[in-house]
Amino acid sequence: MAAVPVLHPERLDAALDLLAAAGESLATAHMARTVAGRSAGTKLAVLRAAAAVLTVRGRPAPAESPGHGAGGTTRGPVDVWRLLPRVAPELTEWADFFATVLPEGGARPGVGAAGPMSVREVDDLLRQGEDFVRIAAGTLGLPPVRVTADLVAIPPSHDLEDMRRGEAG
């Protein structure tokens, strides 16, 4: 018989708050009229959903574990996409996907691993982000996150302007 983890109410409350915030970020992405805005909203939503899973399933690190200094302070940033598979192996493919398409290190919104994103690419990313947020909530046994905004079309001129800015900078 497998051991069932005990859920701490404060962790569950924090996860619910993070998932609600993820839903708000998805709504913002839906209403964005630029590739960069849609990308930024989606990225924030998936990071919040991943943080919700980590909040519930993650275990506090001992004070002197690798990557931590005295007193449990972290020495550097934590890569959520590397940590997520450790606590939720069933989300490994999603973590690998987002680590690839939403690179860290100061990448501008609307610029993926392969360069500037098109309207179609960012809309696909948004749909994948919605799927991930829904799956993350389900992984925790929580209800699906509702998105309260309709998708707004990004004018083609914004797609071209965003691409030019990405090539210039």
PDB file of C-alpha atoms in Angstrom:
ATOM      1  CA  MET A   1       0.000   0.000   0.000  1.00  0.00           C
ATOM      2  CA  ALA A   2       1.421   3.370  -1.031  1.00  0.00           C
ATOM      3  CA  ALA A   3       1.733   6.187   1.464  1.00  0.00           C
ATOM      4  CA  VAL A   4      -0.596   9.106   0.828  1.00  0.00           C
ATOM      5  CA  PRO A   5       1.050  12.488   1.347  1.00  0.00           C
ATOM      6  CA  VAL A   6      -0.546  14.764   3.919  1.00  0.00           C
ATOM      7  CA  LEU A   7      -1.582  18.073   2.398  1.00  0.00           C
ATOM      8  CA  HIS A   8      -0.949  21.124   4.512  1.00  0.00           C
ATOM      9  CA  PRO A   9      -3.916  23.528   4.324  1.00  0.00           C
ATOM     10  CA  GLU A  10      -1.650  26.584   4.009  1.00  0.00           C
ATOM     11  CA  ARG A  11       0.147  25.008   1.036  1.00  0.00           C
ATOM     12  CA  LEU A  12      -3.157  24.170  -0.612  1.00  0.00           C
ATOM     13  CA  ASP A  13      -4.402  27.739  -0.075  1.00  0.00           C
ATOM     14  CA  ALA A  14      -1.192  29.095  -1.616  1.00  0.00           C
ATOM     15  CA  ALA A  15      -1.570  26.733  -4.596  1.00  0.00           C
ATOM     16  CA  LEU A  16      -5.165  27.872  -5.123  1.00  0.00           C
ATOM     17  CA  ASP A  17      -3.981  31.497  -5.082  1.00  0.00           C
ATOM     18  CA  LEU A  18      -1.211  30.711  -7.590  1.00  0.00           C
ATOM     19  CA  LEU A  19      -3.631  28.878  -9.895  1.00  0.00           C
ATOM     20  CA  ALA A  20      -6.106  31.772  -9.714  1.00  0.00           C
ATOM     21  CA  ALA A  21      -3.243  34.128 -10.619  1.00  0.00           C
ATOM     22  CA  ALA A  22      -2.328  31.780 -13.499  1.00  0.00           C
ATOM     23  CA  GLY A  23      -5.909  32.123 -14.754  1.00  0.00           C
ATOM     24  CA  GLU A  24      -5.602  35.918 -14.581  1.00  0.00           C
ATOM     25  CA  SER A  25      -2.333  35.740 -16.540  1.00  0.00           C
ATOM     26  CA  LEU A  26      -4.011  33.587 -19.188  1.00  0.00           C
ATOM     27  CA  ALA A  27      -6.833  36.144 -19.421  1.00  0.00           C
ATOM     28  CA  THR A  28      -4.236  38.885 -19.868  1.00  0.00           C
ATOM     29  CA  ALA A  29      -2.572  36.826 -22.606  1.00  0.00           C
ATOM     30  CA  HIS A  30      -5.937  36.367 -24.315  1.00  0.00           C
ATOM     31  CA  MET A  31      -6.501  40.130 -24.347  1.00  0.00           C
ATOM     32  CA  ALA A  32      -2.959  41.031 -25.478  1.00  0.00           C
ATOM     33  CA  ARG A  33      -2.766  42.727 -28.855  1.00  0.00           C
ATOM     34  CA  THR A  34       0.934  42.000 -29.420  1.00  0.00           C
ATOM     35  CA  VAL A  35       3.027  38.860 -29.714  1.00  0.00           C
ATOM     36  CA  ALA A  36       5.219  40.042 -26.819  1.00  0.00           C
ATOM     37  CA  GLY A  37       2.202  40.674 -24.570  1.00  0.00           C
ATOM     38  CA  ARG A  38       0.642  37.308 -25.334  1.00  0.00           C
ATOM     39  CA  SER A  39       3.952  35.520 -24.772  1.00  0.00           C
ATOM     40  CA  ALA A  40       4.581  37.319 -21.464  1.00  0.00           C
ATOM     41  CA  GLY A  41       1.108  36.509 -20.129  1.00  0.00           C
ATOM     42  CA  THR A  42       1.437  32.859 -21.101  1.00  0.00           C
ATOM     43  CA  LYS A  43       4.908  32.559 -19.572  1.00  0.00           C
ATOM     44  CA  LEU A  44       3.705  34.045 -16.289  1.00  0.00           C
ATOM     45  CA  ALA A  45       0.688  31.702 -16.243  1.00  0.00           C
ATOM     46  CA  VAL A  46       2.718  28.520 -16.706  1.00  0.00           C
ATOM     47  CA  LEU A  47       5.308  29.618 -14.136  1.00  0.00           C
ATOM     48  CA  ARG A  48       2.539  30.273 -11.616  1.00  0.00           C
ATOM     49  CA  ALA A  49       0.958  26.869 -12.305  1.00  0.00           C
ATOM     50  CA  ALA A  50       4.338  25.153 -11.899  1.00  0.00           C
ATOM     51  CA  ALA A  51       4.866  27.087  -8.656  1.00  0.00           C
ATOM     52  CA  ALA A  52       1.493  25.807  -7.417  1.00  0.00           C
ATOM     53  CA  VAL A  53       2.609  22.210  -7.960  1.00  0.00           C
ATOM     54  CA  LEU A  54       5.938  22.903  -6.261  1.00  0.00           C
ATOM     55  CA  THR A  55       4.144  24.560  -3.342  1.00  0.00           C
ATOM     56  CA  VAL A  56       2.040  21.482  -2.642  1.00  0.00           C
ATOM     57  CA  ARG A  57       4.442  18.720  -3.584  1.00  0.00           C
ATOM     58  CA  GLY A  58       7.819  20.263  -2.871  1.00  0.00           C
ATOM     59  CA  ARG A  59       9.596  19.537   0.349  1.00  0.00           C
ATOM     60  CA  PRO A  60      11.580  22.163   2.215  1.00  0.00           C
ATOM     61  CA  ALA A  61      15.296  21.659   1.660  1.00  0.00           C
ATOM     62  CA  PRO A  62      17.468  21.030   4.710  1.00  0.00           C
ATOM     63  CA  ALA A  63      19.526  24.046   5.772  1.00  0.00           C
ATOM     64  CA  GLU A  64      22.845  22.604   4.597  1.00  0.00           C
ATOM     65  CA  SER A  65      21.748  20.778   1.428  1.00  0.00           C
ATOM     66  CA  PRO A  66      23.551  21.445  -1.873  1.00  0.00           C
ATOM     67  CA  GLY A  67      22.616  24.808  -3.315  1.00  0.00           C
ATOM     68  CA  HIS A  68      21.855  26.258   0.091  1.00  0.00           C
ATOM     69  CA  GLY A  69      24.036  28.198   2.438  1.00  0.00           C
ATOM     70  CA  ALA A  70      23.910  28.416   6.193  1.00  0.00           C
ATOM     71  CA  GLY A  71      20.421  29.027   7.471  1.00  0.00           C
ATOM     72  CA  GLY A  72      18.756  27.636   4.348  1.00  0.00           C
ATOM     73  CA  THR A  73      19.299  30.655   2.119  1.00  0.00           C
ATOM     74  CA  THR A  74      19.477  29.903  -1.557  1.00  0.00           C
ATOM     75  CA  ARG A  75      22.770  30.718  -3.280  1.00  0.00           C
ATOM     76  CA  GLY A  76      21.260  31.334  -6.696  1.00  0.00           C
ATOM     77  CA  PRO A  77      18.071  31.224  -8.738  1.00  0.00           C
ATOM     78  CA  VAL A  78      16.087  28.011  -8.914  1.00  0.00           C
ATOM     79  CA  ASP A  79      15.081  26.772 -12.365  1.00  0.00           C
ATOM     80  CA  VAL A  80      11.446  25.776 -11.959  1.00  0.00           C
ATOM     81  CA  TRP A  81      11.577  23.561 -15.071  1.00  0.00           C
ATOM     82  CA  ARG A  82      14.454  21.501 -13.621  1.00  0.00           C
ATOM     83  CA  LEU A  83      12.843  21.248 -10.195  1.00  0.00           C
ATOM     84  CA  LEU A  84       9.304  20.375 -11.330  1.00  0.00           C
ATOM     85  CA  PRO A  85      10.092  16.833 -12.600  1.00  0.00           C
ATOM     86  CA  ARG A  86      11.661  15.994  -9.221  1.00  0.00           C
ATOM     87  CA  VAL A  87       8.375  16.524  -7.387  1.00  0.00           C
ATOM     88  CA  ALA A  88       5.943  15.764 -10.228  1.00  0.00           C
ATOM     89  CA  PRO A  89       7.532  13.263 -12.653  1.00  0.00           C
ATOM     90  CA  GLU A  90       4.303  13.133 -14.643  1.00  0.00           C
ATOM     91  CA  LEU A  91       4.960  16.746 -15.706  1.00  0.00           C
ATOM     92  CA  THR A  92       8.480  16.087 -17.021  1.00  0.00           C
ATOM     93  CA  GLU A  93       7.532  16.462 -20.702  1.00  0.00           C
ATOM     94  CA  TRP A  94       5.822  19.770 -19.975  1.00  0.00           C
ATOM     95  CA  ALA A  95       8.834  21.003 -18.014  1.00  0.00           C
ATOM     96  CA  ASP A  96      11.162  20.034 -20.869  1.00  0.00           C
ATOM     97  CA  PHE A  97       8.866  21.741 -23.380  1.00  0.00           C
ATOM     98  CA  PHE A  98       8.625  25.038 -21.503  1.00  0.00           C
ATOM     99  CA  ALA A  99      12.344  25.053 -20.697  1.00  0.00           C
ATOM    100  CA  THR A 100      12.924  24.886 -24.457  1.00  0.00           C
ATOM    101  CA  VAL A 101      10.301  27.303 -25.798  1.00  0.00           C
ATOM    102  CA  LEU A 102      10.419  29.860 -22.972  1.00  0.00           C
ATOM    103  CA  PRO A 103      14.132  30.293 -22.383  1.00  0.00           C
ATOM    104  CA  GLU A 104      15.337  32.087 -19.285  1.00  0.00           C
ATOM    105  CA  GLY A 105      18.304  34.419 -19.117  1.00  0.00           C
ATOM    106  CA  GLY A 106      16.625  37.677 -20.031  1.00  0.00           C
ATOM    107  CA  ALA A 107      14.914  36.561 -23.248  1.00  0.00           C
ATOM    108  CA  ARG A 108      12.400  39.188 -24.298  1.00  0.00           C
ATOM    109  CA  PRO A 109       8.712  38.242 -24.399  1.00  0.00           C
ATOM    110  CA  GLY A 110       7.730  37.119 -27.872  1.00  0.00           C
ATOM    111  CA  VAL A 111      11.181  35.736 -28.580  1.00  0.00           C
ATOM    112  CA  GLY A 112      11.419  31.970 -28.282  1.00  0.00           C
ATOM    113  CA  ALA A 113      14.380  29.648 -28.512  1.00  0.00           C
ATOM    114  CA  ALA A 114      14.236  29.857 -32.324  1.00  0.00           C
ATOM    115  CA  GLY A 115      13.945  33.648 -32.471  1.00  0.00           C
ATOM    116  CA  PRO A 116      10.958  36.001 -32.814  1.00  0.00           C
ATOM    117  CA  MET A 117       7.591  34.270 -32.564  1.00  0.00           C
ATOM    118  CA  SER A 118       4.826  34.679 -35.113  1.00  0.00           C
ATOM    119  CA  VAL A 119       1.185  35.267 -34.180  1.00  0.00           C
ATOM    120  CA  ARG A 120       0.438  31.611 -34.916  1.00  0.00           C
ATOM    121  CA  GLU A 121       3.340  30.408 -32.743  1.00  0.00           C
ATOM    122  CA  VAL A 122       2.325  32.574 -29.794  1.00  0.00           C
ATOM    123  CA  ASP A 123      -1.318  31.495 -30.132  1.00  0.00           C
ATOM    124  CA  ASP A 124      -0.171  27.857 -30.126  1.00  0.00           C
ATOM    125  CA  LEU A 125       1.939  28.601 -27.044  1.00  0.00           C
ATOM    126  CA  LEU A 126      -1.101  30.117 -25.331  1.00  0.00           C
ATOM    127  CA  ARG A 127      -3.180  26.982 -26.023  1.00  0.00           C
ATOM    128  CA  GLN A 128      -0.354  24.816 -24.675  1.00  0.00           C
ATOM    129  CA  GLY A 129      -0.137  27.084 -21.635  1.00  0.00           C
ATOM    130  CA  GLU A 130      -3.875  26.659 -21.028  1.00  0.00           C
ATOM    131  CA  ASP A 131      -3.452  22.875 -21.247  1.00  0.00           C
ATOM    132  CA  PHE A 132      -0.561  22.932 -18.784  1.00  0.00           C
ATOM    133  CA  VAL A 133      -2.419  25.082 -16.254  1.00  0.00           C
ATOM    134  CA  ARG A 134      -5.422  22.735 -16.470  1.00  0.00           C
ATOM    135  CA  ILE A 135      -3.203  19.653 -16.075  1.00  0.00           C
ATOM    136  CA  ALA A 136      -1.261  21.213 -13.174  1.00  0.00           C
ATOM    137  CA  ALA A 137      -4.533  21.878 -11.329  1.00  0.00           C
ATOM    138  CA  GLY A 138      -5.695  18.316 -12.030  1.00  0.00           C
ATOM    139  CA  THR A 139      -2.373  16.927 -10.809  1.00  0.00           C
ATOM    140  CA  LEU A 140      -3.125  18.511  -7.444  1.00  0.00           C
ATOM    141  CA  GLY A 141      -6.720  17.285  -7.460  1.00  0.00           C
ATOM    142  CA  LEU A 142      -8.006  20.840  -7.802  1.00  0.00           C
ATOM    143  CA  PRO A 143     -10.716  22.135 -10.140  1.00  0.00           C
ATOM    144  CA  PRO A 144      -9.710  23.459 -13.570  1.00  0.00           C
ATOM    145  CA  VAL A 145      -8.710  27.084 -13.849  1.00  0.00           C
ATOM    146  CA  ARG A 146     -11.230  29.250 -15.660  1.00  0.00           C
ATOM    147  CA  VAL A 147     -10.073  31.787 -18.211  1.00  0.00           C
ATOM    148  CA  THR A 148     -12.410  34.750 -18.170  1.00  0.00           C
ATOM    149  CA  ALA A 149     -11.419  36.436 -21.423  1.00  0.00           C
ATOM    150  CA  ASP A 150     -11.970  35.770 -25.094  1.00  0.00           C
ATOM    151  CA  LEU A 151      -9.014  35.592 -27.447  1.00  0.00           C
ATOM    152  CA  VAL A 152      -8.355  38.953 -29.090  1.00  0.00           C
ATOM    153  CA  ALA A 153      -6.834  38.922 -32.561  1.00  0.00           C
ATOM    154  CA  ILE A 154      -3.340  40.297 -32.921  1.00  0.00           C
ATOM    155  CA  PRO A 155      -3.205  42.532 -35.994  1.00  0.00           C
ATOM    156  CA  PRO A 156      -0.738  41.248 -38.620  1.00  0.00           C
ATOM    157  CA  SER A 157       1.149  44.550 -38.464  1.00  0.00           C
ATOM    158  CA  HIS A 158       2.066  43.835 -34.820  1.00  0.00           C
ATOM    159  CA  ASP A 159       3.457  40.447 -35.810  1.00  0.00           C
ATOM    160  CA  LEU A 160       5.800  42.070 -38.337  1.00  0.00           C
ATOM    161  CA  GLU A 161       6.771  44.890 -35.966  1.00  0.00           C
ATOM    162  CA  ASP A 162       7.550  42.422 -33.179  1.00  0.00           C
ATOM    163  CA  MET A 163       9.662  40.322 -35.556  1.00  0.00           C
ATOM    164  CA  ARG A 164      11.624  43.378 -36.732  1.00  0.00           C
ATOM    165  CA  ARG A 165      12.294  44.451 -33.170  1.00  0.00           C
ATOM    166  CA  GLY A 166      13.532  40.946 -32.358  1.00  0.00           C
ATOM    167  CA  GLU A 167      15.933  40.993 -35.310  1.00  0.00           C
ATOM    168  CA  ALA A 168      17.206  44.485 -34.458  1.00  0.00           C
ATOM    169  CA  GLY A 169      17.825  43.818 -30.757  1.00  0.00           C
TER     170      GLY A 169
END
